Amino acid sequence: MLIRGGRVVTADGEHDADVLIRAGKIAEVRPGLDASDDVIDATGMLVMPGVVDPHTHLLLDTGTARTADDFESGSLSAAAGGVTTYLDFAPQQPGQRFAEALQTRLGLIEGRSYVDYAIHLIIAHLPPGWERDLAALVDAGVTSAKVYTTYRDTIFYADDWTWYRLMERSGAAGFLVQVHAENDAIVAGTSQQLVDEGKRSLKYHAIARPAVAETEAVSRGLVFSHATGSPVYFVHLSTPGAIDLITDARRRGVPAIAETCPHYLLLDDSHYDQPDAARYVMTPPLRNLENQARLWERLSGGTIHSVGSDHCGFSLSQRSGVDDFREISPGIPGVETSLLLMHSFGVRQQRMSRSDLVRLLCTNPAKIFGLWPRKGDLQPGSDADVVLFDPRPERTLHAAELHSRAGYTPYEGLQVTGRVMATICRGKVVFRDGKVIGKPGFGGFQRCAPFSREVPLT
């Protein structure tokens, strides 16, 4: 396959070039390549590495609710959004060993995904002999796991002793610990105070989870990282204060990494005052406009290292009639819109370059999670994961054009610029001209290499 006449954009820069694909790999990238039997005209388009979404929750079962999106619908939505690899989470059930959690998750995904995928674990407890299990997990190509510092009394919560013990071993094992950073006592105490005052509606969702809960938990994780020498990755950060703590720690040599999400850059907490507040419930919650502007400053300044969608596709019907912030299942769809939104509100508004876009959505996530240079780049030998993106079309975004079974988007009605014209995964066109033409089951499990500090984040 030859992709001809496009503007090739990588984390290192951009230039006019053709891209030759052979046997599912990038063969050459340069101007003037000879035609082959299969030529895609990319004139006027950006030719970028496929998006590597480091943070999705497909077929998430919280024990009280299950997402509308499973691996088939969620990966289809990903393909339509230019995502060629997503990283999903395998939750550890009570009493379950790491390998069991992984195999259970792989069994649910196999034969259902349109694009490639890798796995993080969610670790809530450390069974006897867990140290050997951790090494075996790394050997199996799963080199990261999330711990939740909140949601006490659920299968997700990990106490500080579990978290700290894991980090005592994770660095040496080449394992990256991710953190959902919210101080549980602050969240629980604030929530109870609001309930005691009769304030239970979704209007109080953001107030119940204040920014200080995030910054405190991040500071704790930085202390653990400094004490153990193990790296730490903070997911879906919503506050500039948390980013600044990480930036200061990195200057002192602490191996800490920051992720944020498009919703914290584009939406604000005024939505919780509206009748459609259920569209905007996620944790951490949306913050105010000043917070949003300061988060953009950190992103533009290079102190945020990756952008993930945190796609969690609950439908609005699952939230119908629920107006109590304690009872609603948090999470929004987003895997299909990350590239479009970051182009529209980042690149087009000159907050970031096209290379920054690729760095944050493709290359850095691949580097952080041990998939680069196989994924997240367009160099010879890389997997032929390519997205053709037309930066010109302007339109109003509507859920009707999207593919998530959640059936809605929190970005309904936004004016956006650009369109994914084709998504190619390992040399196979899976989405083109608004139509999904791939097949479920084409996507395969990708083994991640052990975390390495030697791989520089661009």
mmCIF file of C-alpha atoms in Angstrom, residues 3-304:
data_model
loop_
_atom_site.group_PDB
_atom_site.id
_atom_site.type_symbol
_atom_site.label_atom_id
_atom_site.label_comp_id
_atom_site.label_asym_id
_atom_site.label_seq_id
_atom_site.Cartn_x
_atom_site.Cartn_y
_atom_site.Cartn_z
ATOM 1 C CA ILE A 3 -0.126 6.571 0.886
ATOM 2 C CA ARG A 4 0.771 9.361 -1.511
ATOM 3 C CA GLY A 5 0.798 13.127 -1.360
ATOM 4 C CA GLY A 6 0.089 13.753 2.319
ATOM 5 C CA ARG A 7 1.693 15.828 5.039
ATOM 6 C CA VAL A 8 3.460 13.355 7.332
ATOM 7 C CA VAL A 9 3.361 14.457 10.969
ATOM 8 C CA THR A 10 5.339 12.812 13.753
ATOM 9 C CA ALA A 11 6.457 13.920 17.200
ATOM 10 C CA ASP A 12 9.727 15.073 15.598
ATOM 11 C CA GLY A 13 8.177 17.362 12.983
ATOM 12 C CA GLU A 14 6.284 17.339 9.706
ATOM 13 C CA HIS A 15 7.078 17.211 6.030
ATOM 14 C CA ASP A 16 5.531 16.289 2.685
ATOM 15 C CA ALA A 17 6.190 12.629 1.989
ATOM 16 C CA ASP A 18 4.749 9.369 0.755
ATOM 17 C CA VAL A 19 4.418 6.351 3.027
ATOM 18 C CA LEU A 20 5.023 2.854 1.702
ATOM 19 C CA ILE A 21 3.529 -0.068 3.636
ATOM 20 C CA ARG A 22 4.730 -3.600 3.129
ATOM 21 C CA ALA A 23 3.643 -6.739 5.043
ATOM 22 C CA GLY A 24 1.877 -4.682 7.698
ATOM 23 C CA LYS A 25 4.937 -2.525 8.460
ATOM 24 C CA ILE A 26 6.136 0.928 7.500
ATOM 25 C CA ALA A 27 8.709 0.299 4.737
ATOM 26 C CA GLU A 28 9.690 3.809 3.627
ATOM 27 C CA VAL A 29 8.731 7.417 4.316
ATOM 28 C CA ARG A 30 10.014 9.903 1.730
ATOM 29 C CA PRO A 31 8.848 11.977 -1.222
ATOM 30 C CA GLY A 32 8.550 10.467 -4.663
ATOM 31 C CA LEU A 33 7.939 6.828 -3.841
ATOM 32 C CA ASP A 34 6.813 4.671 -6.748
ATOM 33 C CA ALA A 35 3.186 3.662 -7.001
ATOM 34 C CA SER A 36 1.995 0.211 -6.032
ATOM 35 C CA ASP A 37 -1.208 -1.624 -6.862
ATOM 36 C CA ASP A 38 -2.928 -0.114 -3.821
ATOM 37 C CA VAL A 39 -2.583 3.677 -3.692
ATOM 38 C CA ILE A 40 -4.370 6.001 -1.284
ATOM 39 C CA ASP A 41 -4.399 9.637 -2.335
ATOM 40 C CA ALA A 42 -3.699 11.685 0.797
ATOM 41 C CA THR A 43 -3.495 15.078 -0.898
ATOM 42 C CA GLY A 44 -4.445 17.784 1.602
ATOM 43 C CA MET A 45 -4.436 15.336 4.520
ATOM 44 C CA LEU A 46 -2.277 14.857 7.573
ATOM 45 C CA VAL A 47 -0.677 11.405 7.718
ATOM 46 C CA MET A 48 -0.045 10.560 11.368
ATOM 47 C CA PRO A 49 0.679 7.514 13.514
ATOM 48 C CA GLY A 50 -2.454 5.828 14.756
ATOM 49 C CA VAL A 51 -3.592 7.165 18.122
ATOM 50 C CA VAL A 52 -2.486 5.100 21.132
ATOM 51 C CA ASP A 53 -5.179 5.695 23.753
ATOM 52 C CA PRO A 54 -3.585 4.814 27.097
ATOM 53 C CA HIS A 55 -6.795 4.858 29.105
ATOM 54 C CA THR A 56 -10.071 3.128 28.231
ATOM 55 C CA HIS A 57 -12.697 1.204 30.191
ATOM 56 C CA LEU A 58 -14.599 -1.076 27.838
ATOM 57 C CA LEU A 59 -17.034 -3.575 29.293
ATOM 58 C CA LEU A 60 -16.491 -2.110 32.760
ATOM 59 C CA ASP A 61 -18.536 -3.813 35.450
ATOM 60 C CA THR A 62 -18.548 -1.876 38.718
ATOM 61 C CA GLY A 63 -20.664 -4.444 40.543
ATOM 62 C CA THR A 64 -23.713 -2.194 40.305
ATOM 63 C CA ALA A 65 -23.576 -1.195 36.626
ATOM 64 C CA ARG A 66 -21.977 -2.272 33.354
ATOM 65 C CA THR A 67 -20.988 0.034 30.515
ATOM 66 C CA ALA A 68 -23.062 0.034 27.348
ATOM 67 C CA ASP A 69 -19.818 -0.255 25.368
ATOM 68 C CA ASP A 70 -18.227 -3.677 25.139
ATOM 69 C CA PHE A 71 -15.040 -4.523 23.242
ATOM 70 C CA GLU A 72 -16.750 -4.730 19.884
ATOM 71 C CA SER A 73 -18.580 -1.406 20.018
ATOM 72 C CA GLY A 74 -15.826 0.371 21.912
ATOM 73 C CA SER A 75 -13.068 -0.710 19.539
ATOM 74 C CA LEU A 76 -15.249 0.183 16.560
ATOM 75 C CA SER A 77 -15.657 3.659 18.043
ATOM 76 C CA ALA A 78 -11.904 3.789 18.565
ATOM 77 C CA ALA A 79 -11.214 2.916 14.927
ATOM 78 C CA ALA A 80 -13.563 5.660 13.745
ATOM 79 C CA GLY A 81 -11.606 8.119 15.868
ATOM 80 C CA GLY A 82 -8.184 7.231 14.480
ATOM 81 C CA VAL A 83 -7.219 4.981 17.398
ATOM 82 C CA THR A 84 -5.231 1.919 16.328
ATOM 83 C CA THR A 85 -4.217 0.738 19.813
ATOM 84 C CA TYR A 86 -6.020 1.190 23.121
ATOM 85 C CA LEU A 87 -4.980 0.108 26.598
ATOM 86 C CA ASP A 88 -7.777 -1.294 28.722
ATOM 87 C CA PHE A 89 -7.916 -2.447 32.340
ATOM 88 C CA ALA A 90 -8.237 -5.938 33.817
ATOM 89 C CA PRO A 91 -9.770 -5.634 37.301
ATOM 90 C CA GLN A 92 -8.503 -7.966 40.011
ATOM 91 C CA GLN A 93 -11.468 -9.601 41.709
ATOM 92 C CA PRO A 94 -11.335 -10.454 45.451
ATOM 93 C CA GLY A 95 -9.006 -13.402 46.037
ATOM 94 C CA GLN A 96 -7.832 -13.392 42.428
ATOM 95 C CA ARG A 97 -4.197 -13.683 41.416
ATOM 96 C CA PHE A 98 -2.740 -11.382 38.771
ATOM 97 C CA ALA A 99 -2.580 -14.044 36.054
ATOM 98 C CA GLU A 100 -6.213 -14.974 36.597
ATOM 99 C CA ALA A 101 -7.316 -11.348 36.227
ATOM 100 C CA LEU A 102 -5.337 -11.050 32.994
ATOM 101 C CA GLN A 103 -6.626 -14.282 31.463
ATOM 102 C CA THR A 104 -10.212 -13.417 32.333
ATOM 103 C CA ARG A 105 -9.879 -10.085 30.555
ATOM 104 C CA LEU A 106 -8.161 -11.511 27.506
ATOM 105 C CA GLY A 107 -10.926 -14.087 27.212
ATOM 106 C CA LEU A 108 -13.495 -11.305 27.047
ATOM 107 C CA ILE A 109 -11.627 -9.342 24.374
ATOM 108 C CA GLU A 110 -10.354 -12.076 22.067
ATOM 109 C CA GLY A 111 -12.146 -12.173 18.730
ATOM 110 C CA ARG A 112 -14.038 -8.932 19.365
ATOM 111 C CA SER A 113 -11.714 -5.983 18.801
ATOM 112 C CA TYR A 114 -11.434 -4.076 15.529
ATOM 113 C CA VAL A 115 -8.024 -2.633 16.441
ATOM 114 C CA ASP A 116 -5.059 -3.640 18.580
ATOM 115 C CA TYR A 117 -5.091 -3.521 22.363
ATOM 116 C CA ALA A 118 -2.853 -3.897 25.397
ATOM 117 C CA ILE A 119 -3.739 -4.475 29.019
ATOM 118 C CA HIS A 120 -3.148 -2.758 32.353
ATOM 119 C CA LEU A 121 -4.170 -4.521 35.550
ATOM 120 C CA ILE A 122 -6.156 -2.954 38.363
ATOM 121 C CA ILE A 123 -4.501 -4.138 41.571
ATOM 122 C CA ALA A 124 -6.503 -3.969 44.788
ATOM 123 C CA HIS A 125 -4.704 -6.560 46.938
ATOM 124 C CA LEU A 126 -1.430 -8.497 47.012
ATOM 125 C CA PRO A 127 -1.936 -12.251 47.445
ATOM 126 C CA PRO A 128 0.792 -14.422 48.994
ATOM 127 C CA GLY A 129 3.662 -14.833 46.559
ATOM 128 C CA TRP A 130 2.618 -11.766 44.591
ATOM 129 C CA GLU A 131 6.246 -10.855 43.924
ATOM 130 C CA ARG A 132 6.637 -13.894 41.648
ATOM 131 C CA ASP A 133 3.289 -13.143 40.075
ATOM 132 C CA LEU A 134 4.445 -9.607 39.253
ATOM 133 C CA ALA A 135 7.506 -10.922 37.430
ATOM 134 C CA ALA A 136 5.345 -13.391 35.503
ATOM 135 C CA LEU A 137 2.955 -10.583 34.570
ATOM 136 C CA VAL A 138 5.803 -8.555 33.093
ATOM 137 C CA ASP A 139 6.953 -11.642 31.168
ATOM 138 C CA ALA A 140 3.414 -11.949 29.793
ATOM 139 C CA GLY A 141 3.611 -8.421 28.362
ATOM 140 C CA VAL A 142 1.538 -6.609 30.991
ATOM 141 C CA THR A 143 3.858 -4.039 32.511
ATOM 142 C CA SER A 144 1.534 -1.600 34.260
ATOM 143 C CA ALA A 145 -1.348 -1.492 36.716
ATOM 144 C CA LYS A 146 -3.596 1.081 38.294
ATOM 145 C CA VAL A 147 -4.307 1.528 41.970
ATOM 146 C CA TYR A 148 -7.369 3.441 43.123
ATOM 147 C CA THR A 149 -6.975 5.643 46.178
ATOM 148 C CA THR A 150 -10.738 6.067 46.465
ATOM 149 C CA TYR A 151 -13.929 3.999 46.018
ATOM 150 C CA ARG A 152 -13.486 2.342 49.389
ATOM 151 C CA ASP A 153 -15.669 -0.754 49.916
ATOM 152 C CA THR A 154 -15.534 -1.631 46.203
ATOM 153 C CA ILE A 155 -13.358 -4.116 44.306
ATOM 154 C CA PHE A 156 -11.196 -1.228 43.046
ATOM 155 C CA TYR A 157 -9.833 0.354 46.231
ATOM 156 C CA ALA A 158 -6.234 -0.245 47.312
ATOM 157 C CA ASP A 159 -5.031 0.983 50.704
ATOM 158 C CA ASP A 160 -1.740 2.816 51.121
ATOM 159 C CA TRP A 161 0.091 -0.247 52.418
ATOM 160 C CA THR A 162 -0.827 -2.200 49.289
ATOM 161 C CA TRP A 163 0.142 0.715 47.073
ATOM 162 C CA TYR A 164 3.466 1.309 48.826
ATOM 163 C CA ARG A 165 4.450 -2.381 48.878
ATOM 164 C CA LEU A 166 3.695 -2.639 45.178
ATOM 165 C CA MET A 167 5.932 0.346 44.464
ATOM 166 C CA GLU A 168 8.724 -1.162 46.527
ATOM 167 C CA ARG A 169 8.981 -3.871 43.870
ATOM 168 C CA SER A 170 7.577 -2.284 40.713
ATOM 169 C CA GLY A 171 10.602 -0.273 39.612
ATOM 170 C CA ALA A 172 13.022 -3.179 39.680
ATOM 171 C CA ALA A 173 10.475 -5.352 37.874
ATOM 172 C CA GLY A 174 10.073 -2.878 35.004
ATOM 173 C CA PHE A 175 6.484 -2.325 36.096
ATOM 174 C CA LEU A 176 4.726 1.060 36.018
ATOM 175 C CA VAL A 177 2.206 1.864 38.755
ATOM 176 C CA GLN A 178 -0.652 4.145 37.705
ATOM 177 C CA VAL A 179 -2.713 6.065 40.235
ATOM 178 C CA HIS A 180 -6.295 7.292 40.319
ATOM 179 C CA ALA A 181 -5.448 10.083 42.719
ATOM 180 C CA GLU A 182 -8.222 11.227 45.067
ATOM 181 C CA ASN A 183 -7.922 11.265 48.853
ATOM 182 C CA ASP A 184 -10.742 8.950 49.918
ATOM 183 C CA ALA A 185 -11.235 10.455 53.375
ATOM 184 C CA ILE A 186 -11.623 13.956 51.927
ATOM 185 C CA VAL A 187 -14.093 12.731 49.305
ATOM 186 C CA ALA A 188 -16.075 10.710 51.860
ATOM 187 C CA GLY A 189 -16.077 13.513 54.426
ATOM 188 C CA THR A 190 -17.075 16.207 51.959
ATOM 189 C CA SER A 191 -19.793 13.996 50.522
ATOM 190 C CA GLN A 192 -21.246 13.237 53.944
ATOM 191 C CA GLN A 193 -21.208 16.899 54.868
ATOM 192 C CA LEU A 194 -23.173 17.740 51.738
ATOM 193 C CA VAL A 195 -25.663 14.948 52.372
ATOM 194 C CA ASP A 196 -26.153 16.155 55.958
ATOM 195 C CA GLU A 197 -27.039 19.554 54.488
ATOM 196 C CA GLY A 198 -29.562 17.961 52.119
ATOM 197 C CA LYS A 199 -27.364 18.544 49.075
ATOM 198 C CA ARG A 200 -27.464 15.284 47.135
ATOM 199 C CA SER A 201 -28.241 16.271 43.547
ATOM 200 C CA LEU A 202 -25.774 16.079 40.665
ATOM 201 C CA LYS A 203 -25.289 19.816 41.111
ATOM 202 C CA TYR A 204 -22.927 18.939 43.972
ATOM 203 C CA HIS A 205 -20.868 16.290 42.178
ATOM 204 C CA ALA A 206 -17.804 18.523 41.729
ATOM 205 C CA ILE A 207 -18.079 20.008 45.206
ATOM 206 C CA ALA A 208 -18.073 16.503 46.689
ATOM 207 C CA ARG A 209 -14.697 15.751 45.093
ATOM 208 C CA PRO A 210 -12.620 18.927 45.643
ATOM 209 C CA ALA A 211 -9.325 19.637 43.926
ATOM 210 C CA VAL A 212 -7.421 19.249 47.192
ATOM 211 C CA ALA A 213 -8.370 15.545 47.212
ATOM 212 C CA GLU A 214 -6.475 15.117 43.943
ATOM 213 C CA THR A 215 -3.425 17.185 44.855
ATOM 214 C CA GLU A 216 -3.046 15.450 48.236
ATOM 215 C CA ALA A 217 -3.155 11.981 46.681
ATOM 216 C CA VAL A 218 -0.659 13.033 44.013
ATOM 217 C CA SER A 219 1.692 14.340 46.697
ATOM 218 C CA ARG A 220 1.451 10.994 48.492
ATOM 219 C CA GLY A 221 2.289 9.136 45.304
ATOM 220 C CA LEU A 222 5.315 11.360 44.753
ATOM 221 C CA VAL A 223 6.534 10.581 48.256
ATOM 222 C CA PHE A 224 6.150 6.864 47.567
ATOM 223 C CA SER A 225 7.990 7.222 44.252
ATOM 224 C CA HIS A 226 10.834 9.151 45.873
ATOM 225 C CA ALA A 227 11.114 6.635 48.716
ATOM 226 C CA THR A 228 11.073 3.540 46.498
ATOM 227 C CA GLY A 229 12.695 4.845 43.325
ATOM 228 C CA SER A 230 9.810 3.368 41.350
ATOM 229 C CA PRO A 231 8.146 5.370 38.587
ATOM 230 C CA VAL A 232 4.550 6.522 38.950
ATOM 231 C CA TYR A 233 1.961 7.573 36.350
ATOM 232 C CA PHE A 234 -0.975 9.736 37.432
ATOM 233 C CA VAL A 235 -4.092 9.225 35.316
ATOM 234 C CA HIS A 236 -6.770 11.746 34.288
ATOM 235 C CA LEU A 237 -5.417 14.737 36.214
ATOM 236 C CA SER A 238 -7.913 17.576 36.433
ATOM 237 C CA THR A 239 -6.026 20.250 38.389
ATOM 238 C CA PRO A 240 -2.997 22.382 37.507
ATOM 239 C CA GLY A 241 -1.846 22.098 41.130
ATOM 240 C CA ALA A 242 -1.323 18.363 40.673
ATOM 241 C CA ILE A 243 0.635 18.964 37.453
ATOM 242 C CA ASP A 244 2.860 21.484 39.229
ATOM 243 C CA LEU A 245 3.649 19.011 42.008
ATOM 244 C CA ILE A 246 4.715 16.460 39.394
ATOM 245 C CA THR A 247 6.784 19.020 37.506
ATOM 246 C CA ASP A 248 8.647 20.047 40.673
ATOM 247 C CA ALA A 249 9.224 16.408 41.616
ATOM 248 C CA ARG A 250 10.603 15.566 38.162
ATOM 249 C CA ARG A 251 13.136 18.381 38.523
ATOM 250 C CA ARG A 252 14.335 16.615 41.659
ATOM 251 C CA GLY A 253 14.658 13.326 39.790
ATOM 252 C CA VAL A 254 11.386 11.683 40.816
ATOM 253 C CA PRO A 255 10.187 9.539 37.860
ATOM 254 C CA ALA A 256 6.593 10.826 37.730
ATOM 255 C CA ILE A 257 4.372 11.129 34.642
ATOM 256 C CA ALA A 258 1.198 13.185 34.123
ATOM 257 C CA GLU A 259 -1.869 12.350 32.009
ATOM 258 C CA THR A 260 -4.937 14.469 31.411
ATOM 259 C CA CYS A 261 -8.097 14.086 29.287
ATOM 260 C CA PRO A 262 -9.899 16.245 26.712
ATOM 261 C CA HIS A 263 -12.909 16.792 28.969
ATOM 262 C CA TYR A 264 -10.868 18.700 31.556
ATOM 263 C CA LEU A 265 -9.597 20.973 28.784
ATOM 264 C CA LEU A 266 -12.952 21.619 27.077
ATOM 265 C CA LEU A 267 -15.749 21.328 29.654
ATOM 266 C CA ASP A 268 -16.291 23.020 33.006
ATOM 267 C CA ASP A 269 -18.280 22.539 36.198
ATOM 268 C CA SER A 270 -21.095 24.899 35.160
ATOM 269 C CA HIS A 271 -22.609 21.857 33.411
ATOM 270 C CA TYR A 272 -23.516 20.402 36.804
ATOM 271 C CA ASP A 273 -25.987 23.245 37.304
ATOM 272 C CA GLN A 274 -27.874 22.258 34.142
ATOM 273 C CA PRO A 275 -30.794 19.823 33.692
ATOM 274 C CA ASP A 276 -28.545 17.540 31.589
ATOM 275 C CA ALA A 277 -25.865 17.224 34.282
ATOM 276 C CA ALA A 278 -25.853 13.417 33.895
ATOM 277 C CA ARG A 279 -23.960 13.848 30.623
ATOM 278 C CA TYR A 280 -20.931 15.226 32.452
ATOM 279 C CA VAL A 281 -20.408 12.971 35.447
ATOM 280 C CA MET A 282 -16.914 11.529 35.677
ATOM 281 C CA THR A 283 -14.265 11.305 38.390
ATOM 282 C CA PRO A 284 -12.398 13.427 39.060
ATOM 283 C CA PRO A 285 -15.123 15.925 38.164
ATOM 284 C CA LEU A 286 -14.973 18.931 35.882
ATOM 285 C CA ARG A 287 -13.446 22.074 37.381
ATOM 286 C CA ASN A 288 -14.027 25.799 36.769
ATOM 287 C CA LEU A 289 -12.945 27.857 33.753
ATOM 288 C CA GLU A 290 -9.897 29.313 35.486
ATOM 289 C CA ASN A 291 -8.691 25.803 36.263
ATOM 290 C CA GLN A 292 -9.282 24.831 32.631
ATOM 291 C CA ALA A 293 -7.201 27.756 31.329
ATOM 292 C CA ARG A 294 -4.331 26.912 33.666
ATOM 293 C CA LEU A 295 -4.461 23.278 32.573
ATOM 294 C CA TRP A 296 -4.066 24.381 28.944
ATOM 295 C CA GLU A 297 -1.022 26.417 29.993
ATOM 296 C CA ARG A 298 0.590 23.292 31.460
ATOM 297 C CA LEU A 299 -0.228 21.295 28.351
ATOM 298 C CA SER A 300 1.229 23.965 26.067
ATOM 299 C CA GLY A 301 4.265 24.215 28.321
ATOM 300 C CA GLY A 302 5.085 20.524 27.981
ATOM 301 C CA THR A 303 4.559 19.465 31.591
ATOM 302 C CA ILE A 304 1.712 17.084 30.725
#
